[in-house]
PDB file of C-alpha atoms in Angstrom:
ATOM      1  CA  UNK A   1      56.461 109.078  55.994  1.00  0.00           C
ATOM      2  CA  UNK A   2      55.002 109.116  52.462  1.00  0.00           C
ATOM      3  CA  UNK A   3      52.026 107.048  53.668  1.00  0.00           C
ATOM      4  CA  UNK A   4      51.440 109.508  56.522  1.00  0.00           C
ATOM      5  CA  UNK A   5      51.539 112.453  54.117  1.00  0.00           C
ATOM      6  CA  UNK A   6      49.083 110.620  51.856  1.00  0.00           C
ATOM      7  CA  UNK A   7      46.822 110.062  54.850  1.00  0.00           C
ATOM      8  CA  UNK A   8      46.796 113.813  55.558  1.00  0.00           C
ATOM      9  CA  UNK A   9      45.716 114.416  51.966  1.00  0.00           C
ATOM     10  CA  UNK A  10      42.829 111.977  52.355  1.00  0.00           C
ATOM     11  CA  UNK A  11      41.653 113.691  55.539  1.00  0.00           C
ATOM     12  CA  UNK A  12      41.782 117.154  53.985  1.00  0.00           C
ATOM     13  CA  UNK A  13      38.541 118.913  53.050  1.00  0.00           C
ATOM     14  CA  UNK A  14      39.606 118.922  49.432  1.00  0.00           C
ATOM     15  CA  UNK A  15      36.645 120.780  47.928  1.00  0.00           C
ATOM     16  CA  UNK A  16      37.052 123.594  50.449  1.00  0.00           C
ATOM     17  CA  UNK A  17      40.823 123.796  49.925  1.00  0.00           C
ATOM     18  CA  UNK A  18      40.598 123.688  46.123  1.00  0.00           C
ATOM     19  CA  UNK A  19      37.984 126.456  46.147  1.00  0.00           C
ATOM     20  CA  UNK A  20      40.194 128.540  48.426  1.00  0.00           C
ATOM     21  CA  UNK A  21      43.240 128.018  46.209  1.00  0.00           C
ATOM     22  CA  UNK A  22      41.345 129.009  43.068  1.00  0.00           C
ATOM     23  CA  UNK A  23      40.165 132.216  44.749  1.00  0.00           C
ATOM     24  CA  UNK A  24      43.763 133.054  45.763  1.00  0.00           C
ATOM     25  CA  UNK A  25      45.006 132.398  42.238  1.00  0.00           C
ATOM     26  CA  UNK A  26      42.307 134.519  40.602  1.00  0.00           C
ATOM     27  CA  UNK A  27      43.044 137.450  42.914  1.00  0.00           C
ATOM     28  CA  UNK A  28      46.834 137.209  42.609  1.00  0.00           C
ATOM     29  CA  UNK A  29      46.767 136.771  38.822  1.00  0.00           C
ATOM     30  CA  UNK A  30      45.253 140.218  38.281  1.00  0.00           C
ATOM     31  CA  UNK A  31      46.945 141.994  41.178  1.00  0.00           C
ATOM     32  CA  UNK A  32      49.939 143.360  39.183  1.00  0.00           C
ATOM     33  CA  UNK A  33      47.615 144.997  36.645  1.00  0.00           C
ATOM     34  CA  UNK A  34      45.528 146.637  39.363  1.00  0.00           C
ATOM     35  CA  UNK A  35      48.509 147.822  41.397  1.00  0.00           C
ATOM     36  CA  UNK A  36      50.407 149.279  38.451  1.00  0.00           C
ATOM     37  CA  UNK A  37      47.346 150.893  36.883  1.00  0.00           C
ATOM     38  CA  UNK A  38      45.858 152.305  40.083  1.00  0.00           C
ATOM     39  CA  UNK A  39      48.320 152.485  42.957  1.00  0.00           C
ATOM     40  CA  UNK A  40      51.933 152.234  41.755  1.00  0.00           C
ATOM     41  CA  UNK A  41      52.283 153.259  38.071  1.00  0.00           C
ATOM     42  CA  UNK A  42      56.023 153.810  38.600  1.00  0.00           C
ATOM     43  CA  UNK A  43      56.449 150.027  38.634  1.00  0.00           C
ATOM     44  CA  UNK A  44      55.261 149.933  35.045  1.00  0.00           C
ATOM     45  CA  UNK A  45      58.481 151.549  33.850  1.00  0.00           C
ATOM     46  CA  UNK A  46      59.947 148.139  33.040  1.00  0.00           C
ATOM     47  CA  UNK A  47      59.485 144.431  33.632  1.00  0.00           C
ATOM     48  CA  UNK A  48      62.563 144.500  35.843  1.00  0.00           C
ATOM     49  CA  UNK A  49      60.909 147.023  38.185  1.00  0.00           C
ATOM     50  CA  UNK A  50      57.642 145.092  38.229  1.00  0.00           C
ATOM     51  CA  UNK A  51      59.384 141.791  39.004  1.00  0.00           C
ATOM     52  CA  UNK A  52      61.583 143.280  41.712  1.00  0.00           C
ATOM     53  CA  UNK A  53      58.850 145.064  43.635  1.00  0.00           C
ATOM     54  CA  UNK A  54      55.720 143.030  42.954  1.00  0.00           C
ATOM     55  CA  UNK A  55      56.664 139.356  42.780  1.00  0.00           C
ATOM     56  CA  UNK A  56      57.134 138.321  46.393  1.00  0.00           C
ATOM     57  CA  UNK A  57      54.989 141.094  47.890  1.00  0.00           C
ATOM     58  CA  UNK A  58      51.933 139.930  45.961  1.00  0.00           C
ATOM     59  CA  UNK A  59      52.455 136.233  46.646  1.00  0.00           C
ATOM     60  CA  UNK A  60      52.804 136.839  50.404  1.00  0.00           C
ATOM     61  CA  UNK A  61      49.008 136.525  50.446  1.00  0.00           C
ATOM     62  CA  UNK A  62      49.558 132.767  50.317  1.00  0.00           C
ATOM     63  CA  UNK A  63      50.824 132.918  53.913  1.00  0.00           C
ATOM     64  CA  UNK A  64      47.138 133.118  54.829  1.00  0.00           C
ATOM     65  CA  UNK A  65      46.565 129.889  52.901  1.00  0.00           C
ATOM     66  CA  UNK A  66      49.275 128.289  55.039  1.00  0.00           C
ATOM     67  CA  UNK A  67      47.382 129.417  58.130  1.00  0.00           C
ATOM     68  CA  UNK A  68      44.220 127.839  56.734  1.00  0.00           C
ATOM     69  CA  UNK A  69      46.024 124.517  56.285  1.00  0.00           C
ATOM     70  CA  UNK A  70      47.389 124.690  59.841  1.00  0.00           C
ATOM     71  CA  UNK A  71      43.811 125.110  61.004  1.00  0.00           C
ATOM     72  CA  UNK A  72      42.623 122.035  59.100  1.00  0.00           C
ATOM     73  CA  UNK A  73      45.604 119.757  59.649  1.00  0.00           C
ATOM     74  CA  UNK A  74      46.265 120.547  63.324  1.00  0.00           C
ATOM     75  CA  UNK A  75      43.569 122.618  65.027  1.00  0.00           C
ATOM     76  CA  UNK A  76      40.503 120.856  63.615  1.00  0.00           C
ATOM     77  CA  UNK A  77      41.923 117.491  64.640  1.00  0.00           C
ATOM     78  CA  UNK A  78      42.418 118.721  68.195  1.00  0.00           C
ATOM     79  CA  UNK A  79      38.936 120.227  68.340  1.00  0.00           C
ATOM     80  CA  UNK A  80      37.274 117.119  66.860  1.00  0.00           C
ATOM     81  CA  UNK A  81      39.513 114.907  69.031  1.00  0.00           C
ATOM     82  CA  UNK A  82      40.376 112.819  65.957  1.00  0.00           C
ATOM     83  CA  UNK A  83      44.030 113.428  66.712  1.00  0.00           C
ATOM     84  CA  UNK A  84      43.636 110.978  69.606  1.00  0.00           C
ATOM     85  CA  UNK A  85      43.173 108.218  67.024  1.00  0.00           C
ATOM     86  CA  UNK A  86      46.330 109.324  65.243  1.00  0.00           C
ATOM     87  CA  UNK A  87      48.230 109.246  68.541  1.00  0.00           C
ATOM     88  CA  UNK A  88      47.144 105.621  68.835  1.00  0.00           C
ATOM     89  CA  UNK A  89      49.141 104.640  65.759  1.00  0.00           C
ATOM     90  CA  UNK A  90      52.334 102.642  66.424  1.00  0.00           C
ATOM     91  CA  UNK A  91      54.463 105.658  65.499  1.00  0.00           C
ATOM     92  CA  UNK A  92      55.896 108.498  67.537  1.00  0.00           C
ATOM     93  CA  UNK A  93      54.042 111.779  67.793  1.00  0.00           C
ATOM     94  CA  UNK A  94      57.142 113.557  66.529  1.00  0.00           C
ATOM     95  CA  UNK A  95      57.008 111.564  63.301  1.00  0.00           C
ATOM     96  CA  UNK A  96      53.284 112.266  63.002  1.00  0.00           C
ATOM     97  CA  UNK A  97      53.850 116.010  63.449  1.00  0.00           C
ATOM     98  CA  UNK A  98      56.720 115.921  60.966  1.00  0.00           C
ATOM     99  CA  UNK A  99      54.408 114.314  58.398  1.00  0.00           C
ATOM    100  CA  UNK A 100      51.814 117.042  58.965  1.00  0.00           C
ATOM    101  CA  UNK A 101      54.446 119.766  58.616  1.00  0.00           C
ATOM    102  CA  UNK A 102      55.824 118.198  55.416  1.00  0.00           C
ATOM    103  CA  UNK A 103      52.314 117.909  54.004  1.00  0.00           C
ATOM    104  CA  UNK A 104      51.576 121.594  54.632  1.00  0.00           C
ATOM    105  CA  UNK A 105      55.015 122.534  53.272  1.00  0.00           C
ATOM    106  CA  UNK A 106      54.533 120.656  50.007  1.00  0.00           C
ATOM    107  CA  UNK A 107      51.017 122.004  49.540  1.00  0.00           C
ATOM    108  CA  UNK A 108      51.981 125.639  50.166  1.00  0.00           C
ATOM    109  CA  UNK A 109      55.169 125.394  48.082  1.00  0.00           C
ATOM    110  CA  UNK A 110      53.440 123.888  45.043  1.00  0.00           C
ATOM    111  CA  UNK A 111      50.559 126.348  45.346  1.00  0.00           C
ATOM    112  CA  UNK A 112      53.046 129.234  45.467  1.00  0.00           C
ATOM    113  CA  UNK A 113      54.983 127.931  42.435  1.00  0.00           C
ATOM    114  CA  UNK A 114      51.807 127.654  40.363  1.00  0.00           C
ATOM    115  CA  UNK A 115      50.669 131.063  41.607  1.00  0.00           C
ATOM    116  CA  UNK A 116      53.924 132.704  40.504  1.00  0.00           C
ATOM    117  CA  UNK A 117      53.607 131.123  37.051  1.00  0.00           C
ATOM    118  CA  UNK A 118      49.948 132.068  36.630  1.00  0.00           C
ATOM    119  CA  UNK A 119      50.567 135.632  37.809  1.00  0.00           C
ATOM    120  CA  UNK A 120      53.576 136.071  35.543  1.00  0.00           C
ATOM    121  CA  UNK A 121      51.807 134.595  32.515  1.00  0.00           C
ATOM    122  CA  UNK A 122      48.628 136.622  33.073  1.00  0.00           C
ATOM    123  CA  UNK A 123      50.616 139.826  33.558  1.00  0.00           C
ATOM    124  CA  UNK A 124      52.526 139.265  30.310  1.00  0.00           C
ATOM    125  CA  UNK A 125      49.410 138.401  28.269  1.00  0.00           C
ATOM    126  CA  UNK A 126      47.402 141.336  29.632  1.00  0.00           C
ATOM    127  CA  UNK A 127      50.327 143.653  28.920  1.00  0.00           C
ATOM    128  CA  UNK A 128      50.289 142.545  25.293  1.00  0.00           C
ATOM    129  CA  UNK A 129      46.596 143.474  24.988  1.00  0.00           C
ATOM    130  CA  UNK A 130      46.422 146.461  27.370  1.00  0.00           C
ATOM    131  CA  UNK A 131      50.007 147.759  27.686  1.00  0.00           C
ATOM    132  CA  UNK A 132      50.782 148.870  31.222  1.00  0.00           C
ATOM    133  CA  UNK A 133      54.475 147.909  31.462  1.00  0.00           C
ATOM    134  CA  UNK A 134      57.057 149.605  29.250  1.00  0.00           C
ATOM    135  CA  UNK A 135      59.089 147.404  26.940  1.00  0.00           C
ATOM    136  CA  UNK A 136      59.252 143.624  26.748  1.00  0.00           C
ATOM    137  CA  UNK A 137      60.737 141.097  29.211  1.00  0.00           C
ATOM    138  CA  UNK A 138      64.392 140.306  28.531  1.00  0.00           C
ATOM    139  CA  UNK A 139      66.243 137.053  29.142  1.00  0.00           C
ATOM    140  CA  UNK A 140      67.624 138.620  32.310  1.00  0.00           C
ATOM    141  CA  UNK A 141      64.085 139.441  33.444  1.00  0.00           C
ATOM    142  CA  UNK A 142      63.021 135.849  32.856  1.00  0.00           C
ATOM    143  CA  UNK A 143      65.945 134.490  34.860  1.00  0.00           C
ATOM    144  CA  UNK A 144      65.173 136.930  37.682  1.00  0.00           C
ATOM    145  CA  UNK A 145      61.517 135.940  37.631  1.00  0.00           C
ATOM    146  CA  UNK A 146      62.149 132.199  37.867  1.00  0.00           C
ATOM    147  CA  UNK A 147      64.834 132.560  40.524  1.00  0.00           C
ATOM    148  CA  UNK A 148      62.543 134.782  42.592  1.00  0.00           C
ATOM    149  CA  UNK A 149      59.763 132.258  42.043  1.00  0.00           C
ATOM    150  CA  UNK A 150      61.794 129.455  43.648  1.00  0.00           C
ATOM    151  CA  UNK A 151      63.218 131.554  46.481  1.00  0.00           C
ATOM    152  CA  UNK A 152      59.901 133.316  47.065  1.00  0.00           C
ATOM    153  CA  UNK A 153      57.975 130.041  47.253  1.00  0.00           C
ATOM    154  CA  UNK A 154      60.454 128.696  49.807  1.00  0.00           C
ATOM    155  CA  UNK A 155      60.189 131.891  51.864  1.00  0.00           C
ATOM    156  CA  UNK A 156      56.396 131.839  51.806  1.00  0.00           C
ATOM    157  CA  UNK A 157      56.346 128.179  52.840  1.00  0.00           C
ATOM    158  CA  UNK A 158      58.617 128.731  55.825  1.00  0.00           C
ATOM    159  CA  UNK A 159      57.003 131.999  56.917  1.00  0.00           C
ATOM    160  CA  UNK A 160      53.518 130.479  56.814  1.00  0.00           C
ATOM    161  CA  UNK A 161      54.466 128.288  59.805  1.00  0.00           C
ATOM    162  CA  UNK A 162      54.941 131.216  62.197  1.00  0.00           C
ATOM    163  CA  UNK A 163      51.484 130.710  63.807  1.00  0.00           C
ATOM    164  CA  UNK A 164      51.904 126.926  64.113  1.00  0.00           C
ATOM    165  CA  UNK A 165      53.415 126.448  67.568  1.00  0.00           C
ATOM    166  CA  UNK A 166      51.785 129.213  69.592  1.00  0.00           C
ATOM    167  CA  UNK A 167      48.346 129.466  67.991  1.00  0.00           C
ATOM    168  CA  UNK A 168      48.025 126.123  66.215  1.00  0.00           C
ATOM    169  CA  UNK A 169      49.310 123.698  68.845  1.00  0.00           C
ATOM    170  CA  UNK A 170      49.380 125.485  72.203  1.00  0.00           C
ATOM    171  CA  UNK A 171      46.315 127.745  71.856  1.00  0.00           C
ATOM    172  CA  UNK A 172      44.563 125.654  69.184  1.00  0.00           C
ATOM    173  CA  UNK A 173      42.667 128.707  68.015  1.00  0.00           C
ATOM    174  CA  UNK A 174      41.481 129.027  64.424  1.00  0.00           C
ATOM    175  CA  UNK A 175      40.691 132.737  64.590  1.00  0.00           C
ATOM    176  CA  UNK A 176      43.973 133.637  66.302  1.00  0.00           C
ATOM    177  CA  UNK A 177      45.884 131.576  63.715  1.00  0.00           C
ATOM    178  CA  UNK A 178      44.194 133.404  60.843  1.00  0.00           C
ATOM    179  CA  UNK A 179      44.750 136.816  62.452  1.00  0.00           C
ATOM    180  CA  UNK A 180      48.419 135.978  63.023  1.00  0.00           C
ATOM    181  CA  UNK A 181      48.766 134.914  59.375  1.00  0.00           C
ATOM    182  CA  UNK A 182      47.214 138.190  58.200  1.00  0.00           C
ATOM    183  CA  UNK A 183      49.633 140.198  60.346  1.00  0.00           C
ATOM    184  CA  UNK A 184      52.590 138.103  59.201  1.00  0.00           C
ATOM    185  CA  UNK A 185      51.817 138.479  55.493  1.00  0.00           C
ATOM    186  CA  UNK A 186      51.793 142.271  55.908  1.00  0.00           C
ATOM    187  CA  UNK A 187      55.003 142.550  57.948  1.00  0.00           C
ATOM    188  CA  UNK A 188      57.319 142.979  54.898  1.00  0.00           C
ATOM    189  CA  UNK A 189      55.459 146.209  54.125  1.00  0.00           C
ATOM    190  CA  UNK A 190      57.093 147.736  57.201  1.00  0.00           C
ATOM    191  CA  UNK A 191      60.109 148.362  54.995  1.00  0.00           C
ATOM    192  CA  UNK A 192      58.098 151.043  53.174  1.00  0.00           C
ATOM    193  CA  UNK A 193      57.447 152.978  56.371  1.00  0.00           C
ATOM    194  CA  UNK A 194      60.655 152.410  58.347  1.00  0.00           C
ATOM    195  CA  UNK A 195      64.407 152.120  58.004  1.00  0.00           C
ATOM    196  CA  UNK A 196      64.258 148.322  58.097  1.00  0.00           C
ATOM    197  CA  UNK A 197      65.350 146.591  54.908  1.00  0.00           C
ATOM    198  CA  UNK A 198      62.794 144.099  53.613  1.00  0.00           C
ATOM    199  CA  UNK A 199      65.498 141.420  53.362  1.00  0.00           C
ATOM    200  CA  UNK A 200      66.148 141.657  57.113  1.00  0.00           C
ATOM    201  CA  UNK A 201      62.444 141.495  57.910  1.00  0.00           C
ATOM    202  CA  UNK A 202      62.059 138.392  55.734  1.00  0.00           C
ATOM    203  CA  UNK A 203      65.115 136.794  57.332  1.00  0.00           C
ATOM    204  CA  UNK A 204      63.674 137.275  60.827  1.00  0.00           C
ATOM    205  CA  UNK A 205      60.321 135.908  59.672  1.00  0.00           C
ATOM    206  CA  UNK A 206      62.001 132.811  58.233  1.00  0.00           C
ATOM    207  CA  UNK A 207      63.818 132.247  61.520  1.00  0.00           C
ATOM    208  CA  UNK A 208      60.522 132.549  63.409  1.00  0.00           C
ATOM    209  CA  UNK A 209      58.866 130.108  61.015  1.00  0.00           C
ATOM    210  CA  UNK A 210      61.684 127.601  61.413  1.00  0.00           C
ATOM    211  CA  UNK A 211      61.635 128.019  65.205  1.00  0.00           C
ATOM    212  CA  UNK A 212      57.881 127.438  65.256  1.00  0.00           C
ATOM    213  CA  UNK A 213      58.313 124.175  63.333  1.00  0.00           C
ATOM    214  CA  UNK A 214      61.171 123.057  65.595  1.00  0.00           C
ATOM    215  CA  UNK A 215      59.262 123.752  68.815  1.00  0.00           C
ATOM    216  CA  UNK A 216      56.162 122.029  67.452  1.00  0.00           C
ATOM    217  CA  UNK A 217      58.064 118.840  66.699  1.00  0.00           C
ATOM    218  CA  UNK A 218      60.269 118.608  69.782  1.00  0.00           C
ATOM    219  CA  UNK A 219      57.294 119.174  72.100  1.00  0.00           C
ATOM    220  CA  UNK A 220      55.002 116.774  70.214  1.00  0.00           C
ATOM    221  CA  UNK A 221      55.244 114.134  72.956  1.00  0.00           C
ATOM    222  CA  UNK A 222      54.259 116.532  75.723  1.00  0.00           C
ATOM    223  CA  UNK A 223      51.605 118.865  74.304  1.00  0.00           C
ATOM    224  CA  UNK A 224      48.765 116.514  75.210  1.00  0.00           C
ATOM    225  CA  UNK A 225      45.830 115.216  73.215  1.00  0.00           C
ATOM    226  CA  UNK A 226      42.995 117.516  74.269  1.00  0.00           C
TER     227      UNK A 226
END
């Protein structure tokens, strides 16, 4: 399995992916400052308020990065018909799909972890120079931040797979996968305009992401090559 994951890394368009990741990081690093200064100054009342309301909501943008990886790892291989070569390996298609899913999972998770750290560090340093959050982060705030970083990264990783089965494997459409990812990353915002709690929305999204992975793997032998 490790060799298969390594093979996916070799096939990846690394320059394109690295450039995309850097762009995401640069945007997300400065997002708390922009939101608090321009759109939601109430969140600058304390670090606790900023962490609670901004952390996961900002990083949900990485769901789109997950969609981009699905496009490269699955859809491009179908379109270029290079997946036919992979199906010729003396391994089951289920194992091959599992390796692809694990590769995307690791990439998105690590990207999210680093993004959380960069965003948190940038927010703190900017606040020291241009104060926009009242007070200083407490030990409790730090614990909350790091716990939300781990849980948030796991949530983002799982949710990013929602487009996989329908749009990535069955439809094999890059544009539809990206559009689905954009819609998915904005779904938690429904809690601001409805009676739905954000936790319930996220729970449903995680279930959909897990179901998408499950269906993709169990149908790997029957989805066809072209």
